[in-house]
Amino acid sequence: MRRLPVIAGLTGAIVALGVGVGALLAADKPRIPGNVKSKIPKLIAKLVSGEISPDDTSEREQVFVQIDKLLTKDKKHAALKTPSFWVDAMLAASSKMRSKAAPRNRIVQEEMDVTYADDSPGKVPITFRNGALANVVPPLLVTVLPKGTDAKAWLESNWAANDVAKKGWVLAVVVASDKFPVSKQSFLVAHAFGHMMVTYKTDPNRWFLEGVDETCVAVQKAASENMPDRLAGLILRNPASAVTNVNSKMYSTYVLDTGKAEDVGNAYLAIDAEKNVFAVAGETAIDDLTAWVVGHPGRTLASSYDFVTATNEERIIAPWTGTAFLFSPAKRGDDVSFKVTYDMATGVIDLTGTNLGEFVVYMNDDLVDLDKPVTITCNGEEIVSKIFERDVKEIFDTADTFGEYGRVFMAQFRGFAPTEIAAEPDAGGDAGGDAGGDAGGDAGGGGASEDAGGGKKDGK
């Protein structure tokens, strides 16, 4: 079975809707040759289905050679310019990624592995149901329930009782408990997504997280602090308070008020009144909520977004931000905050923020035109400007490293944020300096994996 570092990727990282999508229209993309379009997906399936282990470098290399031969027939590089081609092929093959038999149309209760803030392992009950039709990649909805709730009974009387969710979604429920202390360790919520990812085929661009009553605080923290780039939407049933930051703009939120959530609903409307919803519970409340999930456009790739994450002495809490990976802060213990913007017209990728240290930015032709030179700037200084080569291996290295199969990247750049270095009083010379540059060139996709697994602690 293929190795999936999904828990590490999700807890470390675990964009966005309506933030300015930089994707080219399909009509602007060159047409993929028929033989390339029909044959490459079969090779992709070998890489992502478990038929070839990620550790089997020899077999993987043979597949990459075959893909490269096919791509030589693609004179306009249409396939490499079309990220959705690779995503669709990965999803088509993802049913083979499941680690065990995945029953349909019945509620299953088992235990999932978790890792607590002190790095100790544990097991937590998880209840789930797969109602998806065959050959359909369904949405995934994870619900966190208050302590003492009967998970199976709740699922049976709620989502599993809804005809739409029952027949088309993958549903998972976890209950807050002493073994699942999400009020203190919100990052634990991400483990449920990791568990479901290796159990069922789901659409990675249609992941939804739901909180009920007092768990709404924990799920808001998990969404905004631990996995904002992973979620399409957040559902809050009767939350008592709003817990938000700039990352809350990355996903849409539905606040269902059953008596005490008016202030929370208004807080989310203030964040984005177009994509967020505040609804007062009534007879059609669940039908309306279901329609919102069904009609949701899903997670999209933003050309510009803001991001903030905490750090501690050991790690950055959420190093994977969606299109950039944060290797290190300038100063541990301080928050990292930045804005990244991909400008298709100028070919400029700009990062502007505070406490930025070493980073990697990822690229594809939905964000910048890789046929042309790309300039990367950070805090007003140019770090590099060159033509980046599209690399097929990069697609799969990044996908496997972060457990990210809903987005693909063909190129990356690793560098340092520029830092002014004060001169010694008697040293003379230039008082400024640049600690930036290309940090030895482009980073390998696997190089991010260790830090990607380190962000599970809330840092509080």
Tab-separated table of C-alpha atoms in Angstrom:
chain	number	residue	atom	x	y	z
A	1	MET	CA	0.000	0.000	0.000
A	2	ARG	CA	1.294	3.428	-0.882
A	3	ARG	CA	2.642	5.560	1.906
A	4	LEU	CA	0.497	8.630	2.569
A	5	PRO	CA	2.007	11.312	4.805
A	6	VAL	CA	-1.472	12.769	4.994
A	7	ILE	CA	-1.714	13.249	8.739
A	8	ALA	CA	1.558	15.163	8.761
A	9	GLY	CA	0.497	17.277	5.847
A	10	LEU	CA	-2.964	17.997	7.204
A	11	THR	CA	-2.011	18.774	10.778
A	12	GLY	CA	0.841	20.928	9.587
A	13	ALA	CA	-1.174	22.774	7.005
A	14	ILE	CA	-4.427	21.584	7.899
A	15	VAL	CA	-7.345	28.559	-1.364
A	16	ALA	CA	-9.796	30.220	-1.285
A	17	LEU	CA	-13.069	31.458	-2.631
A	18	GLY	CA	-13.667	34.885	-4.075
A	19	VAL	CA	-10.150	36.199	-3.536
A	20	GLY	CA	-9.287	36.645	-7.178
A	21	VAL	CA	-8.752	33.457	-9.107
A	22	GLY	CA	-5.846	33.644	-11.496
A	23	ALA	CA	-6.759	30.607	-13.555
A	24	LEU	CA	-6.861	30.910	-17.294
A	25	LEU	CA	-10.154	30.082	-18.934
A	26	ALA	CA	-10.267	26.648	-20.518
A	27	ALA	CA	-10.660	28.310	-23.907
A	28	ASP	CA	-7.290	29.994	-23.448
A	29	LYS	CA	-5.497	26.693	-22.941
A	30	PRO	CA	-4.060	24.838	-25.950
A	31	ARG	CA	-5.739	21.558	-26.749
A	32	ILE	CA	-4.156	18.412	-25.315
A	33	PRO	CA	-3.338	15.871	-28.056
A	34	GLY	CA	-5.592	12.825	-28.025
A	35	ASN	CA	-2.894	10.212	-27.414
A	36	VAL	CA	-1.468	12.264	-24.549
A	37	LYS	CA	-4.903	12.775	-23.040
A	38	SER	CA	-5.754	9.083	-23.193
A	39	LYS	CA	-2.442	7.469	-22.197
A	40	ILE	CA	-0.979	9.689	-19.485
A	41	PRO	CA	-3.880	9.126	-17.025
A	42	LYS	CA	-3.096	5.399	-17.047
A	43	LEU	CA	0.476	6.183	-16.042
A	44	ILE	CA	-0.677	8.661	-13.409
A	45	ALA	CA	-2.822	5.898	-11.924
A	46	LYS	CA	0.294	3.807	-11.327
A	47	LEU	CA	1.855	6.640	-9.335
A	48	VAL	CA	-1.103	7.487	-7.116
A	49	SER	CA	-3.048	4.232	-6.730
A	50	GLY	CA	-0.488	2.272	-4.757
A	51	GLU	CA	0.552	0.084	-7.660
A	52	ILE	CA	4.008	1.641	-7.367
A	53	SER	CA	5.268	2.695	-3.954
A	54	PRO	CA	6.543	6.292	-3.607
A	55	ASP	CA	9.694	4.711	-2.200
A	56	ASP	CA	10.285	2.643	-5.333
A	57	THR	CA	12.401	5.215	-7.145
A	58	SER	CA	13.325	2.839	-9.956
A	59	GLU	CA	9.739	1.997	-10.925
A	60	ARG	CA	8.642	5.604	-10.521
A	61	GLU	CA	11.464	6.753	-12.746
A	62	GLN	CA	10.363	4.346	-15.471
A	63	VAL	CA	6.862	5.816	-15.344
A	64	PHE	CA	8.215	9.347	-15.528
A	65	VAL	CA	10.267	8.370	-18.582
A	66	GLN	CA	7.110	7.078	-20.271
A	67	ILE	CA	5.233	10.271	-19.395
A	68	ASP	CA	8.093	12.386	-20.742
A	69	LYS	CA	8.033	10.469	-24.033
A	70	LEU	CA	4.336	11.182	-24.417
A	71	LEU	CA	4.823	14.824	-23.537
A	72	THR	CA	7.358	15.229	-26.361
A	73	LYS	CA	4.377	14.771	-28.708
A	74	ASP	CA	2.624	17.654	-26.979
A	75	LYS	CA	4.371	20.441	-28.911
A	76	LYS	CA	2.453	23.259	-27.232
A	77	HIS	CA	2.924	21.799	-23.708
A	78	ALA	CA	-0.851	21.784	-23.359
A	79	ALA	CA	-0.944	19.047	-20.709
A	80	LEU	CA	1.623	20.726	-18.477
A	81	LYS	CA	-0.195	24.032	-18.897
A	82	THR	CA	-3.455	22.487	-17.687
A	83	PRO	CA	-3.338	21.611	-13.956
A	84	SER	CA	-6.916	20.301	-14.030
A	85	PHE	CA	-5.843	17.539	-16.430
A	86	TRP	CA	-3.518	16.100	-13.775
A	87	VAL	CA	-5.960	16.635	-10.903
A	88	ASP	CA	-8.765	14.886	-12.771
A	89	ALA	CA	-6.510	11.937	-13.569
A	90	MET	CA	-5.429	11.635	-9.930
A	91	LEU	CA	-9.026	11.689	-8.721
A	92	ALA	CA	-10.056	9.105	-11.306
A	93	ALA	CA	-7.422	6.754	-9.908
A	94	SER	CA	-7.932	7.618	-6.255
A	95	SER	CA	-10.366	4.783	-5.511
A	96	LYS	CA	-7.323	2.497	-5.395
A	97	MET	CA	-5.770	4.670	-2.696
A	98	ARG	CA	-8.068	3.269	-0.028
A	99	SER	CA	-6.262	1.341	2.654
A	100	LYS	CA	-9.111	-1.121	3.307
A	101	ALA	CA	-12.510	-2.209	2.047
A	102	ALA	CA	-14.809	0.799	2.150
A	103	PRO	CA	-18.414	-0.260	2.721
A	104	ARG	CA	-21.241	1.772	1.243
A	105	ASN	CA	-24.625	2.805	2.612
A	106	ARG	CA	-24.054	1.717	6.185
A	107	ILE	CA	-22.715	3.418	9.279
A	108	VAL	CA	-19.289	2.225	10.401
A	109	GLN	CA	-17.679	2.843	13.764
A	110	GLU	CA	-13.951	2.335	14.283
A	111	GLU	CA	-10.932	4.026	15.821
A	112	MET	CA	-8.585	6.491	14.171
A	113	ASP	CA	-5.015	7.261	15.145
A	114	VAL	CA	-4.188	10.693	16.560
A	115	THR	CA	-1.041	12.361	17.826
A	116	TYR	CA	-1.409	14.747	20.758
A	117	ALA	CA	0.445	17.985	21.465
A	118	ASP	CA	3.074	16.139	23.519
A	119	ASP	CA	3.690	13.801	20.529
A	120	SER	CA	2.109	10.845	22.295
A	121	PRO	CA	-0.115	8.565	20.171
A	122	GLY	CA	-3.755	7.826	20.806
A	123	LYS	CA	-6.883	6.307	19.324
A	124	VAL	CA	-10.221	8.083	19.009
A	125	PRO	CA	-13.615	6.700	17.885
A	126	ILE	CA	-14.836	7.912	14.503
A	127	THR	CA	-18.216	7.165	12.949
A	128	PHE	CA	-18.741	7.453	9.209
A	129	ARG	CA	-20.954	6.594	6.279
A	130	ASN	CA	-20.285	6.456	2.547
A	131	GLY	CA	-23.339	7.154	0.457
A	132	ALA	CA	-21.543	8.138	-2.721
A	133	LEU	CA	-22.527	6.597	-6.012
A	134	ALA	CA	-20.047	4.432	-7.895
A	135	ASN	CA	-17.571	6.318	-10.099
A	136	VAL	CA	-18.471	9.612	-8.416
A	137	VAL	CA	-15.968	11.642	-6.398
A	138	PRO	CA	-18.119	12.915	-3.505
A	139	PRO	CA	-17.753	15.757	-1.016
A	140	LEU	CA	-16.549	14.959	2.499
A	141	LEU	CA	-18.296	16.425	5.546
A	142	VAL	CA	-16.699	15.997	8.977
A	143	THR	CA	-18.821	16.925	12.018
A	144	VAL	CA	-17.473	17.471	15.539
A	145	LEU	CA	-20.086	16.866	18.242
A	146	PRO	CA	-20.229	17.946	21.898
A	147	LYS	CA	-18.930	15.669	24.619
A	148	GLY	CA	-21.316	12.858	25.519
A	149	THR	CA	-23.214	12.821	22.200
A	150	ASP	CA	-24.121	9.460	20.674
A	151	ALA	CA	-22.347	9.764	17.307
A	152	LYS	CA	-24.266	7.020	15.510
A	153	ALA	CA	-27.661	8.214	16.714
A	154	TRP	CA	-26.834	11.795	15.772
A	155	LEU	CA	-25.660	10.808	12.296
A	156	GLU	CA	-28.742	8.644	11.719
A	157	SER	CA	-31.125	11.439	12.706
A	158	ASN	CA	-29.267	14.247	10.919
A	159	TRP	CA	-27.213	13.980	7.723
A	160	ALA	CA	-27.928	10.282	7.141
A	161	ALA	CA	-31.627	11.120	7.252
A	162	ASN	CA	-31.254	13.679	4.481
A	163	ASP	CA	-31.851	12.146	1.048
A	164	VAL	CA	-29.218	14.265	-0.704
A	165	ALA	CA	-26.437	13.724	1.838
A	166	LYS	CA	-27.423	10.097	2.317
A	167	LYS	CA	-27.100	9.274	-1.363
A	168	GLY	CA	-24.161	11.402	-2.396
A	169	TRP	CA	-21.767	12.352	0.399
A	170	VAL	CA	-19.130	10.822	2.621
A	171	LEU	CA	-20.052	11.712	6.208
A	172	ALA	CA	-17.844	11.435	9.289
A	173	VAL	CA	-18.559	12.246	12.925
A	174	VAL	CA	-16.206	12.550	15.892
A	175	VAL	CA	-17.209	13.432	19.452
A	176	ALA	CA	-15.267	15.690	21.776
A	177	SER	CA	-13.973	13.738	24.773
A	178	ASP	CA	-11.048	13.378	27.137
A	179	LYS	CA	-9.356	11.378	24.377
A	180	PHE	CA	-10.337	13.959	21.766
A	181	PRO	CA	-9.771	17.249	23.660
A	182	VAL	CA	-10.385	19.575	20.738
A	183	SER	CA	-11.175	22.525	23.012
A	184	LYS	CA	-7.501	22.541	23.992
A	185	GLN	CA	-5.931	20.905	20.929
A	186	SER	CA	-7.978	22.002	17.937
A	187	PHE	CA	-5.493	20.554	15.421
A	188	LEU	CA	-6.787	17.081	16.314
A	189	VAL	CA	-9.763	17.790	14.054
A	190	ALA	CA	-7.483	17.425	11.029
A	191	HIS	CA	-6.875	13.770	11.876
A	192	ALA	CA	-10.463	12.988	10.939
A	193	PHE	CA	-9.859	14.306	7.424
A	194	GLY	CA	-6.659	12.296	7.200
A	195	HIS	CA	-8.429	9.133	8.304
A	196	MET	CA	-11.231	9.588	5.805
A	197	MET	CA	-8.819	10.439	3.007
A	198	VAL	CA	-7.204	7.013	3.174
A	199	THR	CA	-10.540	5.280	3.671
A	200	TYR	CA	-12.690	6.700	0.872
A	201	LYS	CA	-12.336	8.451	-2.413
A	202	THR	CA	-13.457	12.060	-1.813
A	203	ASP	CA	-13.061	15.327	-3.657
A	204	PRO	CA	-10.147	17.201	-2.022
A	205	ASN	CA	-11.632	20.466	-3.250
A	206	ARG	CA	-14.950	19.803	-1.514
A	207	TRP	CA	-14.059	19.206	2.123
A	208	PHE	CA	-16.471	20.646	4.691
A	209	LEU	CA	-16.051	20.926	8.464
A	210	GLU	CA	-18.991	21.288	10.842
A	211	GLY	CA	-19.201	22.248	14.502
A	212	VAL	CA	-22.247	21.834	16.740
A	213	ASP	CA	-22.930	24.009	19.796
A	214	GLU	CA	-19.871	24.205	22.090
A	215	THR	CA	-17.552	22.484	19.576
A	216	CYS	CA	-17.944	25.493	17.260
A	217	VAL	CA	-15.035	27.256	18.961
A	218	ALA	CA	-12.705	24.307	18.354
A	219	VAL	CA	-13.698	23.841	14.729
A	220	GLN	CA	-13.275	27.563	14.048
A	221	LYS	CA	-9.756	27.353	15.466
A	222	ALA	CA	-9.016	24.216	13.446
A	223	ALA	CA	-10.316	25.879	10.299
A	224	SER	CA	-8.563	29.215	10.652
A	225	GLU	CA	-5.360	28.123	12.399
A	226	ASN	CA	-4.616	24.599	11.229
A	227	MET	CA	-6.214	23.848	7.848
A	228	PRO	CA	-7.598	26.997	6.191
A	229	ASP	CA	-6.171	26.112	2.784
A	230	ARG	CA	-7.810	22.668	2.835
A	231	LEU	CA	-11.436	23.596	3.398
A	232	ALA	CA	-14.123	24.548	0.937
A	233	GLY	CA	-16.572	25.449	3.679
A	234	LEU	CA	-17.189	25.679	7.415
A	235	ILE	CA	-20.589	24.988	9.018
A	236	LEU	CA	-21.400	26.317	12.483
A	237	ARG	CA	-24.589	25.150	14.181
A	238	ASN	CA	-25.480	27.636	16.897
A	239	PRO	CA	-22.010	28.936	17.784
A	240	ALA	CA	-21.738	31.111	20.892
A	241	SER	CA	-18.769	33.166	19.728
A	242	ALA	CA	-16.791	33.971	16.602
A	243	VAL	CA	-13.147	32.869	16.363
A	244	THR	CA	-11.615	34.313	13.214
A	245	ASN	CA	-8.421	35.653	11.674
A	246	VAL	CA	-7.381	36.663	8.153
A	247	ASN	CA	-7.321	32.980	7.165
A	248	SER	CA	-11.090	32.868	7.677
A	249	LYS	CA	-11.393	34.511	4.268
A	250	MET	CA	-9.986	31.398	2.615
A	251	TYR	CA	-13.182	29.357	2.905
A	252	SER	CA	-16.879	30.168	3.063
A	253	THR	CA	-18.851	29.834	6.296
A	254	TYR	CA	-22.480	28.975	6.979
A	255	VAL	CA	-23.776	30.029	10.404
A	256	LEU	CA	-27.037	28.356	11.429
A	257	ASP	CA	-28.644	30.201	14.337
A	258	THR	CA	-30.897	28.186	16.616
A	259	GLY	CA	-31.059	30.807	19.314
A	260	LYS	CA	-27.761	32.484	20.227
A	261	ALA	CA	-25.635	32.935	17.117
A	262	GLU	CA	-26.700	36.334	15.765
A	263	ASP	CA	-23.439	38.063	16.706
A	264	VAL	CA	-21.422	35.229	15.155
A	265	GLY	CA	-23.448	35.329	11.970
A	266	ASN	CA	-22.950	39.070	11.652
A	267	ALA	CA	-19.208	38.658	12.274
A	268	TYR	CA	-18.919	36.304	9.313
A	269	LEU	CA	-21.065	38.520	7.128
A	270	ALA	CA	-18.652	41.338	7.947
A	271	ILE	CA	-15.787	39.159	6.693
A	272	ASP	CA	-17.517	38.433	3.372
A	273	ALA	CA	-21.216	39.064	2.884
A	274	GLU	CA	-21.197	37.483	-0.585
A	275	LYS	CA	-19.878	34.026	0.159
A	276	ASN	CA	-20.740	33.619	3.858
A	277	VAL	CA	-24.280	32.810	5.013
A	278	PHE	CA	-26.146	33.599	8.225
A	279	ALA	CA	-29.447	31.749	8.513
A	280	VAL	CA	-31.984	31.503	11.319
A	281	ALA	CA	-33.139	27.937	11.865
A	282	GLY	CA	-36.592	27.097	10.599
A	283	GLU	CA	-38.492	24.230	9.060
A	284	THR	CA	-36.304	24.204	5.949
A	285	ALA	CA	-33.010	24.832	7.746
A	286	ILE	CA	-31.352	21.511	6.897
A	287	ASP	CA	-32.650	21.535	3.333
A	288	ASP	CA	-31.224	25.021	2.901
A	289	LEU	CA	-27.914	23.973	4.395
A	290	THR	CA	-27.824	20.922	2.131
A	291	ALA	CA	-28.490	23.098	-0.905
A	292	TRP	CA	-25.582	25.325	0.137
A	293	VAL	CA	-23.195	22.351	0.175
A	294	VAL	CA	-24.496	21.018	-3.139
A	295	GLY	CA	-24.245	24.411	-4.825
A	296	HIS	CA	-20.882	25.253	-3.329
A	297	PRO	CA	-18.264	25.981	-6.029
A	298	GLY	CA	-15.636	24.126	-4.026
A	299	ARG	CA	-12.177	25.195	-3.045
A	300	THR	CA	-10.458	27.200	-5.746
A	301	LEU	CA	-6.888	28.315	-6.294
A	302	ALA	CA	-6.479	31.974	-5.412
A	303	SER	CA	-4.048	34.267	-7.175
A	304	SER	CA	-3.855	36.454	-4.063
A	305	TYR	CA	-4.487	35.744	-0.390
A	306	ASP	CA	-3.469	36.783	3.128
A	307	PHE	CA	-2.184	34.270	5.657
A	308	VAL	CA	-1.157	34.245	9.306
A	309	THR	CA	0.270	31.469	11.462
A	310	ALA	CA	1.812	31.162	14.886
A	311	THR	CA	5.255	29.777	15.625
A	312	ASN	CA	6.911	28.269	18.669
A	313	GLU	CA	10.433	27.201	19.489
A	314	GLU	CA	10.001	23.956	17.580
A	315	ARG	CA	8.014	24.769	14.466
A	316	ILE	CA	5.654	26.856	12.426
A	317	ILE	CA	2.095	25.808	13.282
A	318	ALA	CA	0.717	25.854	9.722
A	319	PRO	CA	3.682	25.934	7.314
A	320	TRP	CA	1.725	24.969	4.181
A	321	THR	CA	-0.413	27.915	3.132
A	322	GLY	CA	-1.874	26.702	-0.163
A	323	THR	CA	0.723	27.881	-2.684
A	324	ALA	CA	3.633	28.680	-0.375
A	325	PHE	CA	5.473	26.653	2.256
A	326	LEU	CA	7.116	28.353	5.231
A	327	PHE	CA	10.311	26.578	6.228
A	328	SER	CA	11.271	28.920	9.038
A	329	PRO	CA	10.371	32.287	10.533
A	330	ALA	CA	12.802	35.128	10.984
A	331	LYS	CA	12.161	34.863	14.739
A	332	ARG	CA	10.668	31.869	16.486
A	333	GLY	CA	7.811	32.587	18.839
A	334	ASP	CA	6.418	35.439	16.746
A	335	ASP	CA	3.580	35.102	14.273
A	336	VAL	CA	4.276	34.961	10.549
A	337	SER	CA	1.894	37.019	8.461
A	338	PHE	CA	2.085	37.781	4.766
A	339	LYS	CA	0.223	38.359	1.548
A	340	VAL	CA	1.154	36.473	-1.620
A	341	THR	CA	0.071	37.675	-5.049
A	342	TYR	CA	0.552	35.962	-8.406
A	343	ASP	CA	0.245	38.428	-11.283
A	344	MET	CA	-0.401	36.620	-14.562
A	345	ALA	CA	-0.001	39.777	-16.641
A	346	THR	CA	3.421	40.776	-15.316
A	347	GLY	CA	4.751	37.370	-14.288
A	348	VAL	CA	5.504	38.648	-10.780
A	349	ILE	CA	4.996	36.639	-7.612
A	350	ASP	CA	5.146	38.914	-4.588
A	351	LEU	CA	5.326	38.031	-0.900
A	352	THR	CA	4.952	40.897	1.532
A	353	GLY	CA	4.791	40.316	5.258
A	354	THR	CA	6.378	40.137	8.669
A	355	ASN	CA	8.629	37.542	10.293
A	356	LEU	CA	9.175	35.760	6.978
A	357	GLY	CA	12.276	33.582	6.844
A	358	GLU	CA	12.936	30.713	4.459
A	359	PHE	CA	10.077	29.860	2.132
A	360	VAL	CA	9.074	27.990	-1.011
A	361	VAL	CA	6.604	29.320	-3.564
A	362	TYR	CA	4.863	26.904	-5.906
A	363	MET	CA	3.807	27.640	-9.470
A	364	ASN	CA	1.577	26.381	-12.251
A	365	ASP	CA	0.117	27.902	-15.400
A	366	ASP	CA	-3.117	28.826	-13.662
A	367	LEU	CA	-1.093	31.269	-11.575
A	368	VAL	CA	1.692	32.485	-13.866
A	369	ASP	CA	2.736	31.878	-17.474
A	370	LEU	CA	5.659	29.482	-17.147
A	371	ASP	CA	6.585	30.028	-20.793
A	372	LYS	CA	7.825	33.452	-19.721
A	373	PRO	CA	10.275	34.667	-17.079
A	374	VAL	CA	8.824	34.744	-13.577
A	375	THR	CA	10.031	37.328	-11.091
A	376	ILE	CA	9.732	36.610	-7.372
A	377	THR	CA	9.856	39.560	-4.995
A	378	CYS	CA	9.714	39.621	-1.221
A	379	ASN	CA	9.165	42.699	0.921
A	380	GLY	CA	9.986	44.978	-1.980
A	381	GLU	CA	13.166	43.234	-3.139
A	382	GLU	CA	13.628	41.050	-6.192
A	383	ILE	CA	14.790	37.576	-5.205
A	384	VAL	CA	14.982	35.906	-8.609
A	385	SER	CA	13.840	36.374	-12.176
A	386	LYS	CA	14.070	33.539	-14.673
A	387	ILE	CA	12.146	31.003	-16.730
A	388	PHE	CA	11.210	28.048	-14.524
A	389	GLU	CA	11.104	24.629	-16.122
A	390	ARG	CA	7.919	22.599	-15.765
A	391	ASP	CA	8.773	19.351	-13.995
A	392	VAL	CA	6.436	16.343	-14.014
A	393	LYS	CA	8.087	14.904	-10.910
A	394	GLU	CA	7.297	18.111	-9.056
A	395	ILE	CA	3.587	17.399	-9.503
A	396	PHE	CA	3.754	14.107	-7.658
A	397	ASP	CA	6.429	15.013	-5.107
A	398	THR	CA	4.291	17.906	-3.903
A	399	ALA	CA	1.076	15.873	-3.954
A	400	ASP	CA	2.595	13.062	-1.902
A	401	THR	CA	4.436	15.351	0.508
A	402	PHE	CA	1.342	17.292	1.506
A	403	GLY	CA	-1.354	14.725	0.747
A	404	GLU	CA	-2.651	17.362	-1.677
A	405	TYR	CA	-4.388	15.837	-4.676
A	406	GLY	CA	-6.722	18.707	-5.469
A	407	ARG	CA	-4.008	21.036	-6.735
A	408	VAL	CA	-0.855	20.429	-8.716
A	409	PHE	CA	2.272	22.499	-9.202
A	410	MET	CA	4.854	22.146	-11.949
A	411	ALA	CA	7.599	24.360	-10.547
A	412	GLN	CA	8.830	25.801	-7.271
A	413	PHE	CA	11.383	28.211	-5.902
A	414	ARG	CA	13.053	28.185	-2.493
A	415	GLY	CA	14.538	31.322	-1.033
A	416	PHE	CA	14.879	33.647	1.934
A	417	ALA	CA	13.082	36.831	2.785
A	418	PRO	CA	15.519	39.756	2.571
A	419	THR	CA	16.821	40.883	5.930
A	420	GLU	CA	18.626	44.079	6.812
A	421	ILE	CA	21.781	43.379	8.789
A	422	ALA	CA	23.024	46.165	11.025
A	423	ALA	CA	26.761	46.925	10.750
A	424	GLU	CA	29.040	46.573	13.728
A	425	PRO	CA	29.829	50.003	15.243
A	426	ASP	CA	33.495	49.877	14.261
A	427	ALA	CA	33.209	47.599	11.237
A	428	GLY	CA	32.459	50.234	8.642
A	429	GLY	CA	31.188	49.314	5.223
A	430	ASP	CA	27.638	48.858	4.076
A	431	ALA	CA	25.143	48.758	6.924
A	432	GLY	CA	22.619	46.863	4.825
A	433	GLY	CA	22.673	43.367	3.534
A	434	ASP	CA	20.601	40.738	1.843
A	435	ALA	CA	20.091	37.348	3.368
A	436	GLY	CA	17.910	36.388	0.449
A	437	GLY	CA	18.742	34.902	-2.910
A	438	ASP	CA	17.676	31.611	-4.362
A	439	ALA	CA	18.946	29.564	-1.406
A	440	GLY	CA	20.849	27.252	-3.626
A	441	GLY	CA	18.254	27.060	-6.333
A	442	ASP	CA	14.939	25.306	-6.526
A	443	ALA	CA	13.925	23.077	-3.650
A	444	GLY	CA	13.100	19.435	-4.126
A	445	GLY	CA	9.492	18.501	-3.410
A	446	GLY	CA	10.401	15.993	-0.720
A	447	GLY	CA	12.425	18.534	1.197
A	448	ALA	CA	9.338	20.021	2.779
A	449	SER	CA	8.062	16.823	4.326
A	450	GLU	CA	9.745	17.039	7.720
A	451	ASP	CA	8.491	20.521	8.513
A	452	ALA	CA	5.104	19.669	7.021
A	453	GLY	CA	4.594	17.168	9.770
A	454	GLY	CA	5.596	19.552	12.492
A	455	GLY	CA	2.715	21.940	12.640
A	456	LYS	CA	0.286	20.004	14.769
A	457	LYS	CA	0.743	21.974	17.970
A	458	ASP	CA	-1.461	24.995	18.499
A	459	GLY	CA	1.455	26.853	20.049
A	460	LYS	CA	-0.641	27.923	23.033
